[in-house]
Short mmCIF file of C-alpha atoms in Angstrom, two decimals:
data_model
loop_
_atom_site.label_atom_id
_atom_site.label_comp_id
_atom_site.label_asym_id
_atom_site.label_seq_id
_atom_site.Cartn_x
_atom_site.Cartn_y
_atom_site.Cartn_z
CA UNK A 15 95.81 180.91 27.91
CA UNK A 16 96.27 178.16 30.32
CA UNK A 17 93.25 178.78 32.34
CA UNK A 18 91.49 179.32 28.77
CA UNK A 19 92.49 175.64 27.69
CA UNK A 20 91.06 174.38 31.07
CA UNK A 21 87.91 176.17 30.52
CA UNK A 22 87.29 174.74 27.03
CA UNK A 23 87.75 171.05 28.19
CA UNK A 24 84.17 168.90 29.00
CA UNK A 25 83.84 169.14 33.21
CA UNK A 26 83.04 165.85 34.69
CA UNK A 27 80.61 166.60 37.50
CA UNK A 28 82.68 164.43 39.63
CA UNK A 29 85.21 166.61 39.48
CA UNK A 30 86.73 168.56 42.59
CA UNK A 31 89.91 171.39 43.56
CA UNK A 32 90.39 171.95 47.13
CA UNK A 33 91.51 175.07 47.99
CA UNK A 34 94.49 176.10 50.08
CA UNK A 35 93.22 176.30 54.15
CA UNK A 36 92.79 179.26 55.29
CA UNK A 37 94.99 179.81 59.04
CA UNK A 38 93.20 180.19 61.86
CA UNK A 39 95.94 179.72 64.02
CA UNK A 40 97.62 182.35 66.33
CA UNK A 41 100.66 180.58 66.89
CA UNK A 42 103.47 181.44 64.31
CA UNK A 43 104.66 178.71 62.22
CA UNK A 44 101.67 176.70 61.84
CA UNK A 45 101.63 177.05 58.05
CA UNK A 46 103.13 174.37 57.62
CA UNK A 47 101.27 172.16 59.35
CA UNK A 48 98.40 173.75 58.08
CA UNK A 49 99.49 173.20 54.33
CA UNK A 50 100.36 169.48 55.56
CA UNK A 51 96.67 169.19 56.24
CA UNK A 52 95.76 170.49 52.82
CA UNK A 53 97.99 168.05 51.28
CA UNK A 54 97.24 164.71 53.08
CA UNK A 55 93.23 165.35 52.15
CA UNK A 56 94.39 165.92 48.71
CA UNK A 57 96.43 162.96 48.37
CA UNK A 58 93.67 160.85 50.07
CA UNK A 59 91.13 161.94 47.75
CA UNK A 60 93.44 161.30 44.80
CA UNK A 61 93.04 157.95 45.46
CA UNK A 62 89.59 157.82 44.05
CA UNK A 63 89.30 156.83 40.76
CA UNK A 64 85.87 158.14 40.27
CA UNK A 65 86.77 161.42 40.96
CA UNK A 66 89.34 163.91 39.08
CA UNK A 67 91.09 165.73 41.72
CA UNK A 68 93.28 168.78 40.68
CA UNK A 69 96.62 168.64 42.27
CA UNK A 70 97.86 170.41 44.82
CA UNK A 71 100.59 172.95 42.40
CA UNK A 72 97.21 174.09 40.44
CA UNK A 73 95.22 174.76 43.43
CA UNK A 74 97.97 176.23 45.30
CA UNK A 75 98.04 179.18 42.97
CA UNK A 76 94.88 180.71 45.02
CA UNK A 77 95.65 180.71 48.07
CA UNK A 78 94.46 184.27 49.25
CA UNK A 79 92.75 184.39 45.60
CA UNK A 80 89.81 187.09 45.48
CA UNK A 81 88.61 185.28 42.35
CA UNK A 82 84.70 184.18 42.64
CA UNK A 83 84.44 180.19 42.92
CA UNK A 84 82.77 180.05 39.45
CA UNK A 85 85.90 181.56 37.91
CA UNK A 86 88.53 179.28 40.22
CA UNK A 87 86.32 176.36 38.93
CA UNK A 88 86.28 177.78 34.96
CA UNK A 89 89.87 178.08 35.12
CA UNK A 90 90.81 174.48 36.56
CA UNK A 91 88.12 172.87 35.00
CA UNK A 92 85.95 171.19 37.79
CA UNK A 93 82.51 171.28 38.79
CA UNK A 94 83.00 172.01 42.68
CA UNK A 95 85.11 173.60 45.11
CA UNK A 96 86.10 172.87 48.35
CA UNK A 97 87.21 175.27 50.67
CA UNK A 98 87.98 175.01 54.36
CA UNK A 99 90.47 176.05 57.54
CA UNK A 100 92.13 175.03 60.40
CA UNK A 101 92.65 176.38 63.71
CA UNK A 102 95.22 174.56 66.21
CA UNK A 103 94.89 175.36 69.82
CA UNK A 104 97.27 173.50 71.91
CA UNK A 105 96.65 169.65 71.81
CA UNK A 106 93.34 169.92 70.08
CA UNK A 107 92.87 170.83 66.07
CA UNK A 108 89.72 172.14 64.32
CA UNK A 109 88.88 172.06 60.85
CA UNK A 110 86.13 173.64 59.16
CA UNK A 111 85.09 172.27 55.23
CA UNK A 112 82.40 172.78 52.96
CA UNK A 113 82.06 171.60 49.53
CA UNK A 114 80.52 174.07 46.71
CA UNK A 115 78.78 173.43 43.31
CA UNK A 116 80.37 176.16 41.10
CA UNK A 117 78.11 176.19 39.17
CA UNK A 118 75.27 177.65 41.32
CA UNK A 119 77.55 178.56 43.70
CA UNK A 120 75.46 176.90 46.60
CA UNK A 121 76.82 174.39 49.46
CA UNK A 122 76.41 170.57 48.89
CA UNK A 123 77.79 169.35 52.38
CA UNK A 124 79.83 171.45 55.55
CA UNK A 125 80.81 170.07 58.43
CA UNK A 126 83.29 171.14 61.31
CA UNK A 127 85.63 168.77 63.11
CA UNK A 128 87.27 168.95 66.64
CA UNK A 129 89.95 166.64 67.88
CA UNK A 130 92.76 165.72 69.76
CA UNK A 131 95.80 166.10 67.49
CA UNK A 132 96.88 162.98 66.70
CA UNK A 133 97.77 161.19 63.67
CA UNK A 134 95.31 159.35 63.82
CA UNK A 135 92.73 161.16 64.37
CA UNK A 136 94.24 163.67 61.23
CA UNK A 137 94.59 160.54 58.99
CA UNK A 138 90.35 159.75 60.22
CA UNK A 139 89.64 163.11 59.10
CA UNK A 140 90.70 162.82 55.54
CA UNK A 141 89.05 159.57 55.00
CA UNK A 142 85.96 160.73 56.35
CA UNK A 143 86.09 164.08 54.12
CA UNK A 144 86.84 162.13 51.57
CA UNK A 145 83.96 159.22 51.75
CA UNK A 146 81.68 162.71 52.09
CA UNK A 147 82.97 164.59 48.68
CA UNK A 148 82.38 161.05 47.54
CA UNK A 149 78.80 160.37 48.56
CA UNK A 150 78.07 164.29 47.47
CA UNK A 151 79.69 164.00 44.14
CA UNK A 152 78.24 160.17 43.59
CA UNK A 153 81.39 158.46 43.05
CA UNK A 154 81.29 154.93 44.12
CA UNK A 155 84.05 153.58 46.41
CA UNK A 156 85.58 150.45 45.43
CA UNK A 157 86.61 147.92 48.45
CA UNK A 158 90.16 148.64 47.78
CA UNK A 159 89.72 152.15 47.95
CA UNK A 160 87.89 152.20 51.17
CA UNK A 161 90.59 149.43 52.93
CA UNK A 162 93.12 152.59 51.81
CA UNK A 163 91.46 154.66 53.33
CA UNK A 164 91.76 152.84 56.55
CA UNK A 165 95.30 153.07 56.55
CA UNK A 166 97.35 154.91 58.71
CA UNK A 167 100.92 155.62 56.75
CA UNK A 168 102.42 156.80 60.24
CA UNK A 169 102.27 157.41 63.88
CA UNK A 170 104.75 159.61 63.39
CA UNK A 171 103.52 163.29 63.00
CA UNK A 172 107.28 164.52 62.52
CA UNK A 173 107.73 161.61 60.30
CA UNK A 174 104.90 163.11 58.08
CA UNK A 175 106.12 166.49 58.23
CA UNK A 176 109.63 165.71 56.77
CA UNK A 177 107.57 163.31 54.11
CA UNK A 178 105.81 166.40 53.29
CA UNK A 179 108.50 168.49 52.89
CA UNK A 180 110.31 165.71 50.86
CA UNK A 181 107.43 166.02 48.33
CA UNK A 182 107.66 169.74 47.44
CA UNK A 183 111.29 169.06 47.00
CA UNK A 184 110.42 166.69 44.31
CA UNK A 185 107.75 168.78 42.99
CA UNK A 186 109.92 171.91 42.38
CA UNK A 187 112.66 169.86 40.23
CA UNK A 188 115.62 172.15 40.83
CA UNK A 189 118.76 169.74 41.52
CA UNK A 190 119.08 171.79 44.94
CA UNK A 191 115.18 170.72 46.25
CA UNK A 192 115.43 167.68 44.87
CA UNK A 193 118.69 166.83 47.13
CA UNK A 194 117.03 168.62 50.36
CA UNK A 195 113.89 166.46 49.06
CA UNK A 196 115.83 163.34 49.47
CA UNK A 197 117.06 164.17 53.25
CA UNK A 198 114.13 165.16 54.39
CA UNK A 199 112.46 161.39 53.16
CA UNK A 200 115.72 159.63 54.73
CA UNK A 201 114.62 161.40 57.91
CA UNK A 202 111.12 160.35 58.08
CA UNK A 203 112.29 156.89 57.81
CA UNK A 204 114.85 157.26 60.41
CA UNK A 205 112.09 158.33 62.46
CA UNK A 206 109.82 155.59 61.21
CA UNK A 207 111.33 153.10 59.51
CA UNK A 208 107.88 150.98 58.44
CA UNK A 209 106.82 154.66 56.70
CA UNK A 210 106.18 153.01 52.96
CA UNK A 211 105.33 156.30 51.79
CA UNK A 212 108.70 158.01 52.99
CA UNK A 213 110.78 154.77 51.28
CA UNK A 214 108.26 155.32 47.71
CA UNK A 215 109.59 159.11 48.03
CA UNK A 216 113.50 158.19 48.06
CA UNK A 217 113.19 155.81 45.39
CA UNK A 218 111.72 158.79 43.49
CA UNK A 219 114.04 161.23 44.10
CA UNK A 220 117.06 159.12 43.15
CA UNK A 221 115.06 157.93 39.74
CA UNK A 222 114.92 161.70 38.94
CA UNK A 223 118.31 163.31 40.27
CA UNK A 224 120.50 161.75 37.85
CA UNK A 225 118.33 162.47 35.05
CA UNK A 226 118.80 166.56 35.80
CA UNK A 227 122.57 165.79 36.50
CA UNK A 228 122.36 166.49 40.39
CA UNK A 229 125.67 164.89 41.45
CA UNK A 230 124.25 160.84 41.04
CA UNK A 231 125.35 158.76 38.47
CA UNK A 232 122.19 156.32 37.17
CA UNK A 233 124.10 153.41 38.93
CA UNK A 234 123.93 155.42 41.76
CA UNK A 235 120.27 156.13 41.68
CA UNK A 236 119.16 152.98 40.28
CA UNK A 237 120.85 150.91 43.18
CA UNK A 238 119.13 153.25 45.85
CA UNK A 239 116.19 153.68 44.54
CA UNK A 240 115.78 149.73 44.01
CA UNK A 241 116.32 148.96 47.49
CA UNK A 242 114.12 152.03 48.49
CA UNK A 243 110.83 150.49 45.69
CA UNK A 244 111.78 146.93 47.89
CA UNK A 245 111.43 148.07 51.55
CA UNK A 246 108.37 150.25 49.91
CA UNK A 247 106.65 146.93 48.33
CA UNK A 248 107.67 145.08 51.89
CA UNK A 249 105.60 147.25 53.79
CA UNK A 250 102.40 147.92 51.75
CA UNK A 251 102.36 145.81 48.43
CA UNK A 252 98.64 147.59 47.89
CA UNK A 253 100.08 151.31 47.66
CA UNK A 254 100.10 152.92 44.54
CA UNK A 255 103.19 155.08 45.13
CA UNK A 256 104.62 151.76 46.54
CA UNK A 257 103.97 150.84 42.96
CA UNK A 258 105.20 153.30 41.12
CA UNK A 259 108.67 153.31 42.88
CA UNK A 260 108.81 149.76 41.93
CA UNK A 261 107.96 150.95 38.03
CA UNK A 262 110.48 153.18 38.44
CA UNK A 263 113.47 151.08 39.37
CA UNK A 264 113.26 148.47 37.25
CA UNK A 265 116.18 147.47 34.91
CA UNK A 266 114.63 146.79 31.61
CA UNK A 267 113.28 150.35 30.61
CA UNK A 268 110.92 150.01 28.54
CA UNK A 269 110.26 146.44 28.73
CA UNK A 270 106.82 144.83 29.22
CA UNK A 271 106.86 144.27 32.58
CA UNK A 272 108.04 147.34 33.06
CA UNK A 273 105.46 149.37 31.44
CA UNK A 274 102.34 146.51 32.85
CA UNK A 275 103.51 147.91 36.09
CA UNK A 276 103.41 151.27 35.27
CA UNK A 277 99.82 150.76 34.52
CA UNK A 278 99.19 149.05 37.44
CA UNK A 279 100.63 152.24 39.10
CA UNK A 280 98.82 154.62 37.24
CA UNK A 281 95.24 152.58 38.55
CA UNK A 282 95.75 152.90 41.85
CA UNK A 283 96.53 156.46 41.58
CA UNK A 284 94.67 157.98 39.23
CA UNK A 285 94.41 161.35 40.18
CA UNK A 286 98.36 161.58 40.14
CA UNK A 287 100.09 163.60 37.59
CA UNK A 288 103.60 162.24 38.54
CA UNK A 289 102.17 158.76 37.60
CA UNK A 290 101.27 159.70 34.51
CA UNK A 291 104.31 161.05 33.53
CA UNK A 292 106.99 158.57 34.41
CA UNK A 293 104.74 156.33 32.72
CA UNK A 294 104.97 158.38 29.56
CA UNK A 295 108.73 158.73 30.27
CA UNK A 296 108.96 154.53 29.92
CA UNK A 297 107.35 154.93 26.52
CA UNK A 298 109.56 157.79 25.05
CA UNK A 299 112.21 155.11 23.53
CA UNK A 300 109.31 153.98 20.86
CA UNK A 301 108.80 156.39 18.48
CA UNK A 302 105.44 156.19 16.52
CA UNK A 303 102.61 154.48 18.74
CA UNK A 304 105.15 154.57 21.85
CA UNK A 305 105.19 158.74 21.17
CA UNK A 306 101.61 159.14 20.66
CA UNK A 307 100.54 157.08 23.59
CA UNK A 308 103.31 159.35 25.50
CA UNK A 309 101.78 162.31 24.56
CA UNK A 310 98.47 160.99 25.62
CA UNK A 311 99.38 160.27 29.29
CA UNK A 312 100.98 163.61 29.66
CA UNK A 313 98.22 165.42 28.49
CA UNK A 314 96.38 163.30 31.14
CA UNK A 315 99.10 164.68 33.86
CA UNK A 316 97.85 168.66 32.61
CA UNK A 317 94.31 168.08 33.13
CA UNK A 318 94.83 166.99 36.45
CA UNK A 319 97.27 169.75 37.51
CA UNK A 320 96.45 172.58 34.51
CA UNK A 321 98.12 175.57 36.27
CA UNK A 322 101.85 173.38 37.00
CA UNK A 323 104.88 174.31 35.11
CA UNK A 324 106.55 170.37 35.20
CA UNK A 325 103.35 168.43 33.31
CA UNK A 326 103.23 171.10 30.30
CA UNK A 327 106.94 170.89 30.14
CA UNK A 328 106.85 167.80 29.66
CA UNK A 329 104.08 167.68 26.95
CA UNK A 330 106.14 170.21 25.16
CA UNK A 331 109.53 167.88 25.83
CA UNK A 332 107.23 165.24 23.95
CA UNK A 333 106.59 167.60 21.06
CA UNK A 334 110.30 168.45 20.69
CA UNK A 335 110.75 164.62 20.36
CA UNK A 336 108.57 164.62 17.70
CA UNK A 337 109.85 167.59 15.82
CA UNK A 338 107.43 169.18 16.82
CA UNK A 339 108.85 172.50 17.60
CA UNK A 340 105.91 175.26 16.92
CA UNK A 341 103.70 173.75 19.20
CA UNK A 342 106.12 172.48 21.68
CA UNK A 343 107.09 176.27 21.74
CA UNK A 344 103.19 177.35 22.28
CA UNK A 345 103.52 174.99 25.21
CA UNK A 346 106.73 176.23 26.97
CA UNK A 347 104.91 179.86 26.55
CA UNK A 348 102.35 179.11 28.30
CA UNK A 349 104.10 177.44 31.08
CA UNK A 350 106.73 180.81 30.92
CA UNK A 351 104.22 182.99 31.36
CA UNK A 352 102.84 181.74 34.60
CA UNK A 353 106.19 180.40 36.19
CA UNK A 354 108.98 182.42 34.67
CA UNK A 355 111.73 181.28 36.65
CA UNK A 356 110.88 177.81 36.32
CA UNK A 357 114.79 176.30 35.04
CA UNK A 358 113.34 173.50 32.75
CA UNK A 359 111.31 175.16 30.90
CA UNK A 360 113.98 177.43 29.84
CA UNK A 361 116.07 174.39 28.76
CA UNK A 362 113.67 173.65 26.33
CA UNK A 363 113.07 176.13 24.93
CA UNK A 364 116.53 176.43 24.11
CA UNK A 365 115.81 172.76 22.56
CA UNK A 366 112.50 174.06 20.27
CA UNK A 367 114.22 177.36 19.12
CA UNK A 368 117.74 175.40 18.21
CA UNK A 369 115.44 172.82 16.57
CA UNK A 370 113.63 175.55 14.75
CA UNK A 371 116.85 176.81 13.25
CA UNK A 372 117.43 179.82 15.66
CA UNK A 373 120.69 178.93 17.21
CA UNK A 374 121.74 182.29 18.96
CA UNK A 375 117.76 182.41 20.88
CA UNK A 376 118.98 178.77 21.45
CA UNK A 377 122.35 179.94 23.36
CA UNK A 378 119.92 182.51 25.00
CA UNK A 379 117.48 180.34 26.79
CA UNK A 380 120.68 178.26 27.78
CA UNK A 381 122.18 180.39 29.56
CA UNK A 382 119.07 181.45 31.40
CA UNK A 383 118.63 178.26 32.58
CA UNK A 384 121.71 178.07 33.96
CA UNK A 385 121.83 181.02 36.09
CA UNK A 386 118.02 179.72 37.04
CA UNK A 387 119.72 176.23 38.16
CA UNK A 388 123.18 176.76 38.35
CA UNK A 389 123.89 173.02 39.83
CA UNK A 390 122.42 171.19 36.34
CA UNK A 391 125.15 169.99 34.29
CA UNK A 392 121.70 169.45 31.48
CA UNK A 393 121.82 173.16 30.25
CA UNK A 394 125.58 173.58 30.40
CA UNK A 395 125.68 170.36 27.42
CA UNK A 396 122.80 172.26 25.84
CA UNK A 397 124.62 175.62 25.77
CA UNK A 398 127.76 173.83 24.67
CA UNK A 399 125.74 172.02 21.62
CA UNK A 400 124.76 175.52 20.27
CA UNK A 401 128.44 176.74 20.74
CA UNK A 402 129.50 174.18 18.50
CA UNK A 403 127.03 174.30 16.07
CA UNK A 404 127.52 178.02 15.68
CA UNK A 405 130.74 177.50 15.90
CA UNK A 406 131.99 179.58 18.44
CA UNK A 407 135.30 178.17 19.39
CA UNK A 408 135.98 180.93 21.81
CA UNK A 409 133.28 181.06 23.82
CA UNK A 410 133.20 177.37 23.98
CA UNK A 411 136.53 177.13 25.08
CA UNK A 412 135.85 179.53 27.83
CA UNK A 413 132.98 178.02 29.09
CA UNK A 414 135.05 174.57 28.85
CA UNK A 415 138.26 176.17 30.78
CA UNK A 416 135.15 177.99 33.41
CA UNK A 417 134.00 174.37 34.17
CA UNK A 418 137.46 172.57 34.60
CA UNK A 419 138.82 175.01 36.67
CA UNK A 420 135.39 174.69 39.36
CA UNK A 421 136.33 171.09 39.35
CA UNK A 422 132.67 170.24 40.00
CA UNK A 423 130.88 170.13 36.54
CA UNK A 424 133.49 166.82 34.91
CA UNK A 425 130.65 165.80 32.64
CA UNK A 426 130.23 169.13 31.12
CA UNK A 427 133.49 169.62 30.72
CA UNK A 428 134.31 166.70 28.68
CA UNK A 429 131.21 167.26 26.62
CA UNK A 430 132.28 170.74 25.91
CA UNK A 431 135.71 169.25 25.36
CA UNK A 432 134.57 166.51 22.93
CA UNK A 433 132.74 169.30 20.89
CA UNK A 434 135.96 171.42 20.53
CA UNK A 435 138.20 168.07 19.17
CA UNK A 436 134.99 167.66 16.64
CA UNK A 437 135.78 171.12 15.71
CA UNK A 438 139.38 170.78 15.58
CA UNK A 439 138.87 167.65 13.15
CA UNK A 440 140.35 165.51 16.44
CA UNK A 441 138.02 162.58 16.18
CA UNK A 442 139.95 160.36 18.20
CA UNK A 443 140.25 162.52 21.24
CA UNK A 444 136.50 163.55 20.27
CA UNK A 445 135.38 159.64 20.77
CA UNK A 446 137.30 159.77 24.37
CA UNK A 447 136.19 162.76 25.81
CA UNK A 448 132.46 161.18 24.81
CA UNK A 449 133.38 158.06 26.35
CA UNK A 450 130.82 157.02 29.27
CA UNK A 451 128.80 159.95 29.16
CA UNK A 452 125.23 159.85 29.56
CA UNK A 453 122.46 160.24 27.36
CA UNK A 454 119.19 162.42 27.71
CA UNK A 455 116.50 163.12 24.80
CA UNK A 456 117.76 166.40 23.43
CA UNK A 457 121.38 165.87 24.47
CA UNK A 458 122.39 162.68 22.97
CA UNK A 459 126.02 161.89 23.23
CA UNK A 460 125.45 158.92 20.96
CA UNK A 461 124.03 161.32 18.42
CA UNK A 462 127.45 163.09 18.86
CA UNK A 463 129.42 159.71 18.22
CA UNK A 464 127.67 158.85 15.40
CA UNK A 465 128.08 162.26 13.69
CA UNK A 466 132.10 161.81 14.51
CA UNK A 467 132.32 158.42 13.32
CA UNK A 468 130.44 159.60 10.06
CA UNK A 469 133.41 161.69 9.54
CA UNK A 470 135.86 159.63 10.30
CA UNK A 471 134.13 157.39 7.08
CA UNK A 472 133.30 154.36 9.66
CA UNK A 473 129.81 154.50 8.40
CA UNK A 474 128.94 150.96 10.27
CA UNK A 475 130.44 152.10 13.25
CA UNK A 476 127.85 155.50 12.82
CA UNK A 477 124.97 153.79 11.98
CA UNK A 478 125.18 151.04 15.06
#
C-alpha cells in the first residue's frame, strides 16, 4: 500500500534514491564502515535543495533485493537510482557508483574512485559524487550548497563512526536505542570536541528522550540540548543540523522566533524528514491553520521517507489530534504491515481505537506497546487511562502496584494512582497525584485535572 501511494504521486526528474552499497571487502566487520559511506553520501546529497533524495530508512529496505530498478523507483517515487559497491583493502578504498535512469534502465553516469582511506578523501568523494548527480539531473547548486560540500565535519574516523551509530539509534525511537545514541554522540565529541554534527546530535536526542519518557525530565533534557545546540552553532553557524538543534532547544515552544528558526533549518535541510517532523511538532499547539500546516509538513516527510515507520506514524498522530481516527488508523495499518514491531505505532493505534470508542482493543494495543518498549512510560499511561475508562479497577490496581514495586516508573505509578482516586471519588488525592506530571498529546495530565475539577464543581478552575 505504501509503495502504491508513492507510485501515484508525480515523479520529479530531479529525484534520486541511493541504494545500499554492495560490500566487496574481504575483511570481516566492514559492513558498518560501508554503511557509513552510504549514510554520508545521503547526508551530503540531502543538502542540495534542487534534488529530492529518499532517506536511508526507506532505501535500506532494498539491501540485497532482487527487484528491478524500475520497480524500486516506482515504489520510492523517484526518477533515478544510484547503485554502488565498496571494497576496502588495507589503507585504500575503492568505490564504484552508477546513476541509472529508472524509466529506460540506462546508465546516466558511472565512475570508480581509488583513494587512500582518510576522512579527507572520503568526504571529498561524497562531494564529487553529489556534484556529478546534481549535474546529471540538471539541479543547480547554490553558492551556499557548494560551500557546504567543501566542508569536512571531522578529521577523526572513529568520531565519525560514533556519530553514525548515534544517528541510527535516534531513528529507531525506542528508549534504549536513543540512550545508546546519546552515549555515541557524547563519545564522538570526546574524540573530537569541534565536531558540530555530533553536538547537534546530542541536542536532538536530549529533546526527544523526555517526550518518550526515557528516564530524563524535560528540564534535564532542555539543559543538555541548549548547551549542545549552542556549541554546534558556535562551530558551524551555517549548518542545517546546528540550526535545527537550536530550533529544538528554544524555550518558547511555538513562538514566532522558534517557527522562524525551524523555517531556516528546513531551508538548509530540504531533504531531511526529521526536520519537517520537528517543525510540524511546534505547530501542534495551534488548532486550525497550525494543524493543517503541520499535516502538510508531515506528508512532506513521508514523501522523502515513504517506507520508514516514523514519518507516517507522525502523520497518524496529527490526524488523531484532529479527531480523524479512521484516517489515522489507515496510516497506522500501513506502518504495521511492513514494520510490525515498531512500538510507537502500537501506541498510536491504542489512541486511534480508543478515540473511536473501542476501549478493549485500545487496551490490547497499549499492552503490545509495553512489551515492545518496556522502558517507556508512555504506553503505561495509555493503558492506565483505558482501564479507568473501562472501570476495570482490579487490573488498574494490579498494574499500579507492580510499577510501584519495580520502583522505576514513578510517573506511571502516580498517574494510575490518580485515576484510581478519581474512580473512588477522592478528587483531592487524584489532583495531588497529578501535580507536576507532564503533558503530551493524547495523554494530557491537564485534561485529567479538568475532569476532576469538574467533578468537584470547581468550574472556573476546570475551564482554565
